[in-house]
Coordinates of C-alpha atoms in Angstrom, one line a residue:
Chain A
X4 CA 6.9 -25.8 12.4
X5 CA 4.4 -22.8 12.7
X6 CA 1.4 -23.7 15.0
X7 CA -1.5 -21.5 14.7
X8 CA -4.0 -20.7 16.9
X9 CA -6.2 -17.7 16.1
X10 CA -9.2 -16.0 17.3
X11 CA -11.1 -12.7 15.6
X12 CA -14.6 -11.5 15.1
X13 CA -14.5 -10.3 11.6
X14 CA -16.6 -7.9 9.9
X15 CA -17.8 -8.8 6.6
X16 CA -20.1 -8.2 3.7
X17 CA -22.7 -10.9 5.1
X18 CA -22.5 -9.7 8.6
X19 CA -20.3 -10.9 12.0
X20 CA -18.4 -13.8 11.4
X21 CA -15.8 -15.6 14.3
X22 CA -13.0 -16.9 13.0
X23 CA -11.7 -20.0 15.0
X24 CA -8.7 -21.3 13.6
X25 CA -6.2 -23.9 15.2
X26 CA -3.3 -25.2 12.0
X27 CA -0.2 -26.5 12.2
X28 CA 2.2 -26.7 9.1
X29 CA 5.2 -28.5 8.9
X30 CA 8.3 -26.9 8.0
X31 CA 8.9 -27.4 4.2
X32 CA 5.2 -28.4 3.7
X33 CA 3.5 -26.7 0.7
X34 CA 0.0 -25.5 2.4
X35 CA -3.0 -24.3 0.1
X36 CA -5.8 -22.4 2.2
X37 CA -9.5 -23.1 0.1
X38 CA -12.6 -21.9 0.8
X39 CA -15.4 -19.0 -0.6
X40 CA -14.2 -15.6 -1.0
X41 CA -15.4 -14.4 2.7
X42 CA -14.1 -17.5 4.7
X43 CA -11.5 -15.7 6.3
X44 CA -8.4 -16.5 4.6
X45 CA -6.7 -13.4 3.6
X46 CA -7.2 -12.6 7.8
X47 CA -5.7 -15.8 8.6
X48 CA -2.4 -14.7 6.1
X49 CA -2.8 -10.8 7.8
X50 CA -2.5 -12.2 11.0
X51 CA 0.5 -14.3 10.5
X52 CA 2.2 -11.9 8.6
X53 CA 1.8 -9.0 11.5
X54 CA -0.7 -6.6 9.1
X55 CA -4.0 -7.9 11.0
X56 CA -4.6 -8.4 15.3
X57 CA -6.1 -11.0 16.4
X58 CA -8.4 -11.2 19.3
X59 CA -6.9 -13.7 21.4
X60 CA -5.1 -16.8 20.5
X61 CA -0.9 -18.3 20.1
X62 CA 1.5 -17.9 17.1
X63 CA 4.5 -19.9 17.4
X64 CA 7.2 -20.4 14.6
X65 CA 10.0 -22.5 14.5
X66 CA 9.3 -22.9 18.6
X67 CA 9.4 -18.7 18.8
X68 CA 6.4 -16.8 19.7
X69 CA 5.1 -14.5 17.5
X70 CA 2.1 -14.0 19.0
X71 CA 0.5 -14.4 22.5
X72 CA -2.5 -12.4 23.6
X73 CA -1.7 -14.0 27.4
X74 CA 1.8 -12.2 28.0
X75 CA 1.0 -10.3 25.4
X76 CA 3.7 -11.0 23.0
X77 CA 3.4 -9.0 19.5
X78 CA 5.9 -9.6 17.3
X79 CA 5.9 -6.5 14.3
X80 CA 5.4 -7.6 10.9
X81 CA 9.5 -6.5 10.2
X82 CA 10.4 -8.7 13.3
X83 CA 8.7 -11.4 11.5
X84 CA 10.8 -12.3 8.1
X85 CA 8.4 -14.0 6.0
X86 CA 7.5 -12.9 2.2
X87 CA 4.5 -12.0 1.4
X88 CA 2.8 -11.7 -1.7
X89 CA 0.0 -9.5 -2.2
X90 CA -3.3 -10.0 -4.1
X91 CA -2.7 -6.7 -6.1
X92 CA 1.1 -6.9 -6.4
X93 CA 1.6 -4.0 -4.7
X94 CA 4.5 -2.9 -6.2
X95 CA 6.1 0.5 -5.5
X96 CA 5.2 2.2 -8.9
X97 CA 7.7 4.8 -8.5
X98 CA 10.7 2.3 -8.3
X99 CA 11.9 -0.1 -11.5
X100 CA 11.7 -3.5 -11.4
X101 CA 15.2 -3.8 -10.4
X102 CA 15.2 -1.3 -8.2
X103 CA 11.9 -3.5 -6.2
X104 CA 14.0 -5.9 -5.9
X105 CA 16.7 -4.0 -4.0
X106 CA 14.5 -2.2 -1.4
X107 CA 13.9 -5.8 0.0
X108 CA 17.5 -6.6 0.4
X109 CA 18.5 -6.1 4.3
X110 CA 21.1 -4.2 5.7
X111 CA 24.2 -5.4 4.8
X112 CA 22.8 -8.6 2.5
X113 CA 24.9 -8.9 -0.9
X114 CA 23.3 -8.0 -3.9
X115 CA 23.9 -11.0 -5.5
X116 CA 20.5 -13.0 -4.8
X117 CA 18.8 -10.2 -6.6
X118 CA 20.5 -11.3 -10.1
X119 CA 20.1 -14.7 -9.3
X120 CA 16.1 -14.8 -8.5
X121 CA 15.9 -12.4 -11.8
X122 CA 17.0 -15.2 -13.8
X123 CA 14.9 -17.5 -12.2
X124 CA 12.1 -15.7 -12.6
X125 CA 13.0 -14.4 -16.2
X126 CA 13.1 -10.8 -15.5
X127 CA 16.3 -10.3 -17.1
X128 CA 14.9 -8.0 -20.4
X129 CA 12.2 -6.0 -18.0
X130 CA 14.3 -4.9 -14.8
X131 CA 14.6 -1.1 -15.6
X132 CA 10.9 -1.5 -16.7
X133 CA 8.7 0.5 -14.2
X134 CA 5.6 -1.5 -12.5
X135 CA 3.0 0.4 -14.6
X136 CA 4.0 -0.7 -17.7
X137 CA 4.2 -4.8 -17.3
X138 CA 1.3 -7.2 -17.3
X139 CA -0.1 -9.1 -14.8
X140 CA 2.1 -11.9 -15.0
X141 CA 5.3 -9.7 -14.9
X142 CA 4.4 -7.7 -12.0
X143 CA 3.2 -11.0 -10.3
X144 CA 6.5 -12.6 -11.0
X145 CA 8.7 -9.3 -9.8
X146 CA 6.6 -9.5 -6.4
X147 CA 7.6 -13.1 -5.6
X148 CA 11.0 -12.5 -6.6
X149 CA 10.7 -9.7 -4.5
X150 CA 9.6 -11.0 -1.2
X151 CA 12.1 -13.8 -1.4
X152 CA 15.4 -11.2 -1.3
X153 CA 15.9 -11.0 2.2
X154 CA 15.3 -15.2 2.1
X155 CA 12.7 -15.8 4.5
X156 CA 11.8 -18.9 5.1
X157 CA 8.2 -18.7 5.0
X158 CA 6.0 -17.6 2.0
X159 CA 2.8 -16.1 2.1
X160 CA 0.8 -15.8 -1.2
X161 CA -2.5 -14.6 -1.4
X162 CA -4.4 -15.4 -4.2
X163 CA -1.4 -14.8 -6.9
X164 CA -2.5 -16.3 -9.6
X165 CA -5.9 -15.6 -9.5
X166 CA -5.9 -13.0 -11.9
X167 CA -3.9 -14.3 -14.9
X168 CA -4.8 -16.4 -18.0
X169 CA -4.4 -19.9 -17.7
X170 CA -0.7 -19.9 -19.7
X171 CA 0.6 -17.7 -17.1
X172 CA -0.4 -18.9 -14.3
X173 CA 1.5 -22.8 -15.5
X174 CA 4.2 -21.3 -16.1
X175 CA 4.2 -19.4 -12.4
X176 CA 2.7 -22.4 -11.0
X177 CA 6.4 -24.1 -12.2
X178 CA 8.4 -20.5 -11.1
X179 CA 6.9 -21.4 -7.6
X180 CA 7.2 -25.2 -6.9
X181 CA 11.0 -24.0 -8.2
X182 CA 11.5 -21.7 -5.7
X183 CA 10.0 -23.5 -3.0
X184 CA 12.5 -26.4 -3.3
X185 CA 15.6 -24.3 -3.8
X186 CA 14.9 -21.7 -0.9
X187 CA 13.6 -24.4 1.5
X188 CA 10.1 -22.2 2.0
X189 CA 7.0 -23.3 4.1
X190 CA 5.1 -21.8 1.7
X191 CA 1.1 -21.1 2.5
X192 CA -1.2 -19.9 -0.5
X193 CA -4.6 -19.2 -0.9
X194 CA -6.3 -21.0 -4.1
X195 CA -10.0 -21.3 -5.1
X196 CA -8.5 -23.6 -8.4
X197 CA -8.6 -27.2 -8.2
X198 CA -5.8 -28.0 -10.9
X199 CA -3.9 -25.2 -9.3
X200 CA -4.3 -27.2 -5.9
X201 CA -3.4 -30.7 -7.2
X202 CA -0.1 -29.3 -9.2
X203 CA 1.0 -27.4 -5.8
X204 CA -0.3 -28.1 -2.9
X205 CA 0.8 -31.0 -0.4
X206 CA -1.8 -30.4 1.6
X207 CA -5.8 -27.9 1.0
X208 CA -7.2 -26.6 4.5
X209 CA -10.7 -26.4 3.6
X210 CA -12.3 -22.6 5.2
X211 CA -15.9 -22.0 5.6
X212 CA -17.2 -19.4 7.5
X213 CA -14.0 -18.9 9.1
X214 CA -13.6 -22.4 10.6
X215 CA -11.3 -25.4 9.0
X216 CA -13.9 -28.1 8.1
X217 CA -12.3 -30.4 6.2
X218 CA -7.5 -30.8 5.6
X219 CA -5.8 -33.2 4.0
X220 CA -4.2 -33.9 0.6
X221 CA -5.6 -33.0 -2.6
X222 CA -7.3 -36.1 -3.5
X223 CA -8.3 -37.3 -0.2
X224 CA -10.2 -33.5 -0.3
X225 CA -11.5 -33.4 -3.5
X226 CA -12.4 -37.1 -5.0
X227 CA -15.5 -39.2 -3.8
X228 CA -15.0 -42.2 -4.9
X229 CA -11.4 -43.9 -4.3
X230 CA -9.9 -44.0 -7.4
X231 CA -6.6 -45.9 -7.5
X232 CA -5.9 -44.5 -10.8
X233 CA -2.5 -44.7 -12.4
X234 CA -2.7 -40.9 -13.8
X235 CA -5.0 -38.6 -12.4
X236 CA -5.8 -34.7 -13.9
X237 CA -7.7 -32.1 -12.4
X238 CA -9.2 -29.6 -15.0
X239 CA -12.3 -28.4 -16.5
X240 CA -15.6 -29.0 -18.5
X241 CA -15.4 -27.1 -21.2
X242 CA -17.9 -29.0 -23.3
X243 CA -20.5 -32.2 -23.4
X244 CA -21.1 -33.3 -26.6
X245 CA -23.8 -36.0 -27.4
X246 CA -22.7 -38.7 -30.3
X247 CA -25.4 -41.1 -30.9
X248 CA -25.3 -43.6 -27.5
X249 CA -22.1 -41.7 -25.8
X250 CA -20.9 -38.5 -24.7
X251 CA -17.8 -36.4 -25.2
X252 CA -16.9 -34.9 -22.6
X253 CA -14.1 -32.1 -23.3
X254 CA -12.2 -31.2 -20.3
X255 CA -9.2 -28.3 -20.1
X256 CA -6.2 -30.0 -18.1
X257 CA -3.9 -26.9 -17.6
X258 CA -3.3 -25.9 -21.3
X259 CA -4.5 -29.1 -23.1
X260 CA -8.0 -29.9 -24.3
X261 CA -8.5 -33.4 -23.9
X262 CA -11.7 -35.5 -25.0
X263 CA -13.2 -38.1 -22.7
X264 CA -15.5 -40.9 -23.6
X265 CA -18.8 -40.9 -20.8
X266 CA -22.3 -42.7 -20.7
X267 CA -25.0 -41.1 -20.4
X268 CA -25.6 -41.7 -16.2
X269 CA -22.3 -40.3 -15.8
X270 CA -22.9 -36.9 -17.8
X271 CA -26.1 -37.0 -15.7
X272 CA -23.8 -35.0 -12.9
X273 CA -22.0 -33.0 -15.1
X274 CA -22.3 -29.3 -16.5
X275 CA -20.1 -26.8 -18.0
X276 CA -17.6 -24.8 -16.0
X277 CA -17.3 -28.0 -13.5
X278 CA -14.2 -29.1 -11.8
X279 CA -13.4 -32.9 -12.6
X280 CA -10.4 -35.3 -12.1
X281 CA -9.8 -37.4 -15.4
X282 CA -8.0 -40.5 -14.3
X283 CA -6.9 -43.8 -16.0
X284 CA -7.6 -46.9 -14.1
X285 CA -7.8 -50.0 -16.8
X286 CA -5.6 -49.3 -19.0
X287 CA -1.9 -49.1 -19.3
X288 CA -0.7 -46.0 -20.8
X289 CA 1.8 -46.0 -24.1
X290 CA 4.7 -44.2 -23.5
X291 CA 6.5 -42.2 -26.1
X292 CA 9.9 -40.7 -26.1
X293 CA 10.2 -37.3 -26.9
X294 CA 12.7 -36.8 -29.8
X295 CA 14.8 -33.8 -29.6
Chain B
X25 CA 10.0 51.8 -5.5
X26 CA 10.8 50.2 -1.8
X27 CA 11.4 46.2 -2.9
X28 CA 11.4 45.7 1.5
X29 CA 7.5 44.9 1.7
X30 CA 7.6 42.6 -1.0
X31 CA 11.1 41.0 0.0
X32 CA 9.9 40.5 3.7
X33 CA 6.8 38.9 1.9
X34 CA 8.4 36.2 0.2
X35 CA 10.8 35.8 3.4
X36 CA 7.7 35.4 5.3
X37 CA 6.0 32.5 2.4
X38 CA 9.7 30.9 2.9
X39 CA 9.7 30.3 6.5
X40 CA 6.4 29.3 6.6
X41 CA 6.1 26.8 3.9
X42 CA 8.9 25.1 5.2
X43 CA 7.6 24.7 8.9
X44 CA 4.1 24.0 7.6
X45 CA 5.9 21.2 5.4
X46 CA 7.6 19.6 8.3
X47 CA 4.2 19.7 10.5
X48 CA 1.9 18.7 8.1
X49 CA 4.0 15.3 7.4
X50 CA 3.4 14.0 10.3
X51 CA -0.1 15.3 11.5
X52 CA -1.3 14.6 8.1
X53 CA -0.2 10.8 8.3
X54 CA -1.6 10.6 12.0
X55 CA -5.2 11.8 10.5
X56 CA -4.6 9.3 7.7
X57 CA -4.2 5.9 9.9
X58 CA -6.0 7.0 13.5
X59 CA -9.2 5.9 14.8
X60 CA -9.0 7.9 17.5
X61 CA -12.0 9.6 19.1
X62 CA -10.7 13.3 19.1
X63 CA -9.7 12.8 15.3
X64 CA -12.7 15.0 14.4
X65 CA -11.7 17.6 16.6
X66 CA -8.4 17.6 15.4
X67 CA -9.7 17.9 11.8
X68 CA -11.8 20.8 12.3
X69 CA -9.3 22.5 14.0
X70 CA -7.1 22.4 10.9
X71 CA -9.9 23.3 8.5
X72 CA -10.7 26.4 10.7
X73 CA -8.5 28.8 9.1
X74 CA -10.7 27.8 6.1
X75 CA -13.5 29.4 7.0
X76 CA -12.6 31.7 10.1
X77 CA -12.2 35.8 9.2
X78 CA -8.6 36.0 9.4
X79 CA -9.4 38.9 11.7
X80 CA -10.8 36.7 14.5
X81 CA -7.6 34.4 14.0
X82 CA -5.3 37.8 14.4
X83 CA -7.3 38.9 17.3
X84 CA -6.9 36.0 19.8
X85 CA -3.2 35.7 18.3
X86 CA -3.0 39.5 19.5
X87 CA -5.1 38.9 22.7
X88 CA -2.3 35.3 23.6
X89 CA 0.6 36.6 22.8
X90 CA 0.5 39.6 24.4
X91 CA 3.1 40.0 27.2
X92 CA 0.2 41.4 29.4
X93 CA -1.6 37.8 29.3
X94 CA 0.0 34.5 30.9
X95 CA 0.9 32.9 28.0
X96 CA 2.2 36.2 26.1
X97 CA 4.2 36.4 29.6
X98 CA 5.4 33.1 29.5
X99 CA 7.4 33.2 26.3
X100 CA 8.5 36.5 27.0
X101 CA 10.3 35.9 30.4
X102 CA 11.4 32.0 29.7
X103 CA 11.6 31.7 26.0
X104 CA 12.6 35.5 25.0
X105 CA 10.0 35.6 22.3
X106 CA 8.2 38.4 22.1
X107 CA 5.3 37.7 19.4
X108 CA 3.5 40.9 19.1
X109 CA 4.1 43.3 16.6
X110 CA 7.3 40.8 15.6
X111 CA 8.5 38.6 12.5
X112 CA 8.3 35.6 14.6
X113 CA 5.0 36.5 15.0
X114 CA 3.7 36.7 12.1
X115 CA 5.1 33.1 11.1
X116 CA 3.5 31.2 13.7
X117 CA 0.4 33.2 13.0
X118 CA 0.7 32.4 9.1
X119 CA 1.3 28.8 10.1
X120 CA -1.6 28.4 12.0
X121 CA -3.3 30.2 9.1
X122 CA -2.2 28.5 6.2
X123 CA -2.1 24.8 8.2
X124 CA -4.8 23.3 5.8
X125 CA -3.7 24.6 3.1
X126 CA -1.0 22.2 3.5
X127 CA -2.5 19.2 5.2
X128 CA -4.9 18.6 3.0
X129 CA -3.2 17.7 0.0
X130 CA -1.0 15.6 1.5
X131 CA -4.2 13.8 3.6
X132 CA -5.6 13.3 0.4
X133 CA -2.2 11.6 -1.3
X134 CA -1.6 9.9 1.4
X135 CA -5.1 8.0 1.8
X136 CA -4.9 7.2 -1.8
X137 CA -2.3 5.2 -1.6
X138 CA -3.1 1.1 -1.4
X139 CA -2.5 0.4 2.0
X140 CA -0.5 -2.6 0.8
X141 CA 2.4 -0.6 -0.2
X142 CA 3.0 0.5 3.5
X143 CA 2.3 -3.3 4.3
X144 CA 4.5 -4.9 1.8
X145 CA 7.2 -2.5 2.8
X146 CA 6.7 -3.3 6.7
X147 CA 7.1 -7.2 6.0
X148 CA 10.2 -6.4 3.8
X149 CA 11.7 -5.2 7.2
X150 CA 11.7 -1.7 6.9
X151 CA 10.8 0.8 9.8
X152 CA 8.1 3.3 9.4
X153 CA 10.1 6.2 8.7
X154 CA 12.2 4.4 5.6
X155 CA 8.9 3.2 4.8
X156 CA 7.7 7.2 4.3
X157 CA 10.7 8.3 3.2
X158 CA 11.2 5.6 0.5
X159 CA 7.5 4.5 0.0
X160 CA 5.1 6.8 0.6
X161 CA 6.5 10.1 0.3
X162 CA 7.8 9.5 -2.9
X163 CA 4.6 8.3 -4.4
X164 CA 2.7 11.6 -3.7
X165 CA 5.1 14.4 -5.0
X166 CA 2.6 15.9 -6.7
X167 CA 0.3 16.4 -3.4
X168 CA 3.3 17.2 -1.9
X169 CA 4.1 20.3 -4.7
X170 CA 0.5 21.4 -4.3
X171 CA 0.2 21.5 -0.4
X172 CA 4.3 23.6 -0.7
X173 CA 2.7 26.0 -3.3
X174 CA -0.5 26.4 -2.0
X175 CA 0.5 27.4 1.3
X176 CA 3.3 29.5 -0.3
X177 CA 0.5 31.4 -2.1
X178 CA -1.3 31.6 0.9
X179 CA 0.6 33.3 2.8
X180 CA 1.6 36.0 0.3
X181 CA -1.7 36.9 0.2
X182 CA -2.5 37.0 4.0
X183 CA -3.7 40.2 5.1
X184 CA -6.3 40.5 8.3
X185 CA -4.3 37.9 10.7
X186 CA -0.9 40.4 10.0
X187 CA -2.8 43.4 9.9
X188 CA -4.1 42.3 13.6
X189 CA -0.8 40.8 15.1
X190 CA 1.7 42.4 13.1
X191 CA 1.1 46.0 12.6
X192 CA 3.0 47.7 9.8
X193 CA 6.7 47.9 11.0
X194 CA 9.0 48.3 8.0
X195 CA 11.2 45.7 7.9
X196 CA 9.6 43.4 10.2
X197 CA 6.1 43.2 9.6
X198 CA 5.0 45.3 6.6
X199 CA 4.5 42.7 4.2
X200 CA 3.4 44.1 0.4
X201 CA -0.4 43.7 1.4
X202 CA -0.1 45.7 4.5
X203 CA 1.9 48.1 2.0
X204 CA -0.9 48.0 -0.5
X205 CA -3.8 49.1 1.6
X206 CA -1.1 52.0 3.1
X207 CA -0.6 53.5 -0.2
X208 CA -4.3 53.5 -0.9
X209 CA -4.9 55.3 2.3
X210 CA -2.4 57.8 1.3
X211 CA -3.9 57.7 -2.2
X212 CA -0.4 57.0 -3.7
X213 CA -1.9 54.8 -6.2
X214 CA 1.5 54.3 -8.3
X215 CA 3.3 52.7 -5.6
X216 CA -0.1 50.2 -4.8
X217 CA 0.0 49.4 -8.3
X218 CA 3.6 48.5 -8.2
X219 CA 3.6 46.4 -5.2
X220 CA -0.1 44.5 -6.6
X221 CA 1.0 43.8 -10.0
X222 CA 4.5 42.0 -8.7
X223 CA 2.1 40.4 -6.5
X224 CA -0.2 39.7 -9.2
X225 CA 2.3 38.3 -11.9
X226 CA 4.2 36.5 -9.0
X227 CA 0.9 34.3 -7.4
X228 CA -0.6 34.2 -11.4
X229 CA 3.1 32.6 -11.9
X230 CA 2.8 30.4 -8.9
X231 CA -0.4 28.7 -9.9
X232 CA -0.1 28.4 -13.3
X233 CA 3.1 26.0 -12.0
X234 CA 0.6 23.9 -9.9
X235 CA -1.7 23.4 -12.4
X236 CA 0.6 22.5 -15.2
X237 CA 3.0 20.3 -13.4
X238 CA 0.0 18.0 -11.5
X239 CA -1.9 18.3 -15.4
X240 CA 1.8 16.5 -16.3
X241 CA 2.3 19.2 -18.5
X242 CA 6.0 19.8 -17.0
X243 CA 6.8 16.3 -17.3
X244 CA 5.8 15.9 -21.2
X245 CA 8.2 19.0 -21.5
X246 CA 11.1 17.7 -19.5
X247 CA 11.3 14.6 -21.5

């Protein structure tokens, strides 16, 4: 269990800001931090990790103390064992893929986990690539793998996906729910997408202005009105089109467009670019099998 | 033609760069992450060699490490070393005087690099100096070759601060510069010719490798 309790006056773009934070995460529990660019975040993530001080406050993991401004207990970001992964990769250009991967190993730790998150990850054909010359999603996929070699038990991500086309980031979506089940990580990760949050996160701390206003699951976050719905999608508007008394409403689920039937009172509340669950109440779905 | 002046130059640019590279590591990396309030101070101190007549550097060298003064006194009765009109001298003295020759470049690679390498290696566990060695070091070779070839140059070139502290002792202090402006006074042109156009071709040589190794020029060759 990891119980946070931090305090910092942070210096932003738009001025002073105090961050007052007081979380606790279960061990296990998949944890997405939301809010505006500016909310404080990132600092909450820099403080757990070690990188960042915080004015006064507790940090206790797993019933250790990490930090405690009383005694003055500081634990340093290598006493700490948690992966973290960084908004812009940082990856150590002048090392190969592989070769990434091994710095992280500890003293003494067999090799072998490196080979095995490679194939996880599907590094296999770019490990004696150097950093400079993959995309955003490879580099974003060598720095997971990365901070998981020495197997900490905690994951920090910050932002990861943030950058990458909406393929990519599905398929890491799936490399990380993966590797959170099979190495057991309390993973924490900051998100500003809504599909993103419903695919992966058990549980959205809302952030503003560097105070939590609002946790719980996705839906109970996110969704007015209770909807009891059998399937339920976050994605998109992509387009509203009027036909003669009804709209369609097209809507990008992941990587599927699909087309949804509104009235006009509903498309009332609607615009391009907004974040919408699509969910099936009425109806019974059909279910096909796939044929191989 | 006497090859000592010019040996004992190069001997001198030897000594030097290598003590200059294992100061400026460290004091460049404390200017790079301190906040502290003398950091100013410290950085005009290293940038005064810059700027300062050597000959004002070579006087209160002269005037310190005289065994007349304390601190002159001091090193020669508990240390043994006797600085004046010495080679050990004339490498502290070309330290001090080449010092930002040295520092800067690696200042400059060093606060170029993202912070979040240092950070990602600190959370991977690994203690500041593996972290320099491995990370950070490694990332700014090419700073690194500057500040070593720079200060190199430097120092063959150095005139006033030996002329002041060093004197013209064959063998020990009379470096080819010192040699130079001897064989002018004695109008024995031939042998200042010699000893500038080794000097010359040698510093001409020395840049040119700067230049064309950080323009990647070395590195298109070598593969």
């Amino acid at each position: 269990m990891i119980k946070l309790d931090l305090h910092k006056r942070l210096h932003s773009a738009e001025g002073e800001m105090n961050l007052a934070v007081d979380i606790t995460i279960e061990r296990g529990e998949f944890v997405c931090l939301y809010g505006e660019s500016g909310a404080g975040k990132t600092s909450i993530l820099r403080m757990m990790a070690g990188l960042m001080l915080p004015d006064h406050g507790t940090i206790e993991v797993a019933g250790r103390s990490w930090y405690n401004a009383q005694p003055g207990t500081n634990l340093s970001p290598q006493e700490r064992h948690l992966g973290m992964v960084f908004q812009d990769y940082a990856l150590f250009p002048h090392m190969t893929v592989r070769e990434n991967l091994e710095f992280a190993l500890k003293k003494h730790q067999h090799n072998d986990v490196i080979q095995h998150l490679i194939e996880i990850v599907g590094l296999g054909s770019l490990q004696d690539r150097k950093p400079e010359t993959l995309s955003g999603g490879q580099k974003q996929r060598v720095a997971i793998a990365r901070a998981l070699v020495p197997r900490p038990s905690i994951l920090l991500l910050d932002e990861p996906l943030s950058a990458l086309d909406n393929k990519i980031r599905i398929q890491l979506q799936d490399y990380l729910l993966a590797l959170h089940r099979e190495f057991e990580l309390t993973t924490i990760l900051i998100s500003h997408d809504l599909s993103e949050i419903f695919k992966l996160a058990q549980r959205v701390i809302h952030i503003r202005q560097g105070q939590v206003i609002r946790q719980g699951t996705p839906s109970d976050l996110f969704i007015d009105q209770e909807v009891s719905g059998k399937f339920k999608f976050a994605g998109e508007v992509v387009a509203i089109e009027a036909q003669e008394v009804l709209y369609i409403i097209t809507v990008l689920i992941q990587s599927q467009m699909v087309k949804v039937v509104a009235e006009a009172s509903e498309v009332s509340r609607l615009k391009i670019g907004d974040q919408v669950i699509v969910a099936s109440k009425a109806f019974n779905p059909l279910i096909y099998k796939i044929e191989a | 033609m006497d090859w000592g002046p010019l040996i004992l130059t190069f001997q001198l640019a030897l000594v030097t760069t290598t003590i200059l590279l294992l100061i400026s590591i460290p004091l460049a990396l404390w200017l790079v992450n301190s906040r502290s309030k003398i950091k100013p101070v410290i950085e005009t101190l290293v940038s005064m060699p810059l700027v300062l007549p050597p000959t004002v550097l070579g006087f209160y060298f002269l005037i310190a490490f005289s065994p007349s003064n304390a601190f002159g006194h001091f090193l020669d009765q508990y240390l043994g070393l006797k600085l004046v009109f010495s080679f050990g001298g004339l490498v502290v003295a070309s330290v001090i005087y080449s010092l930002p020759f040295m520092v800067h470049p690696i200042q400059s690679g060093l606060s170029g690099l993202s912070p979040s390498l240092t950070e990602a290696a600190y959370v991977l566990g690994k203690s500041r100096l593996q972290t320099l060695l491995r990370v950070q070091l490694p990332n700014i070779k090419s700073s690194l070759l500057t500040g070593v070839i720079l200060a190199f140059a430097h120092t063959v070139g150095e005139f006033g601060v030996v002329l002041m502290i060093g004197g013209s002792i064959p063998g020990q202090t009379k470096v080819a510069s010192i040699a130079i402006y001897e064989e002018v006074e004695a109008m024995n042109y031939a042998a200042a010719n010699f000893y500038s156009i080794v000097l010359f071709i040698i510093t001409f040589l020395i840049l040119l490798l700067v230049y064309t190794s950080n323009g990647g020029y070395i590195k298109r060759l070598w593969k």
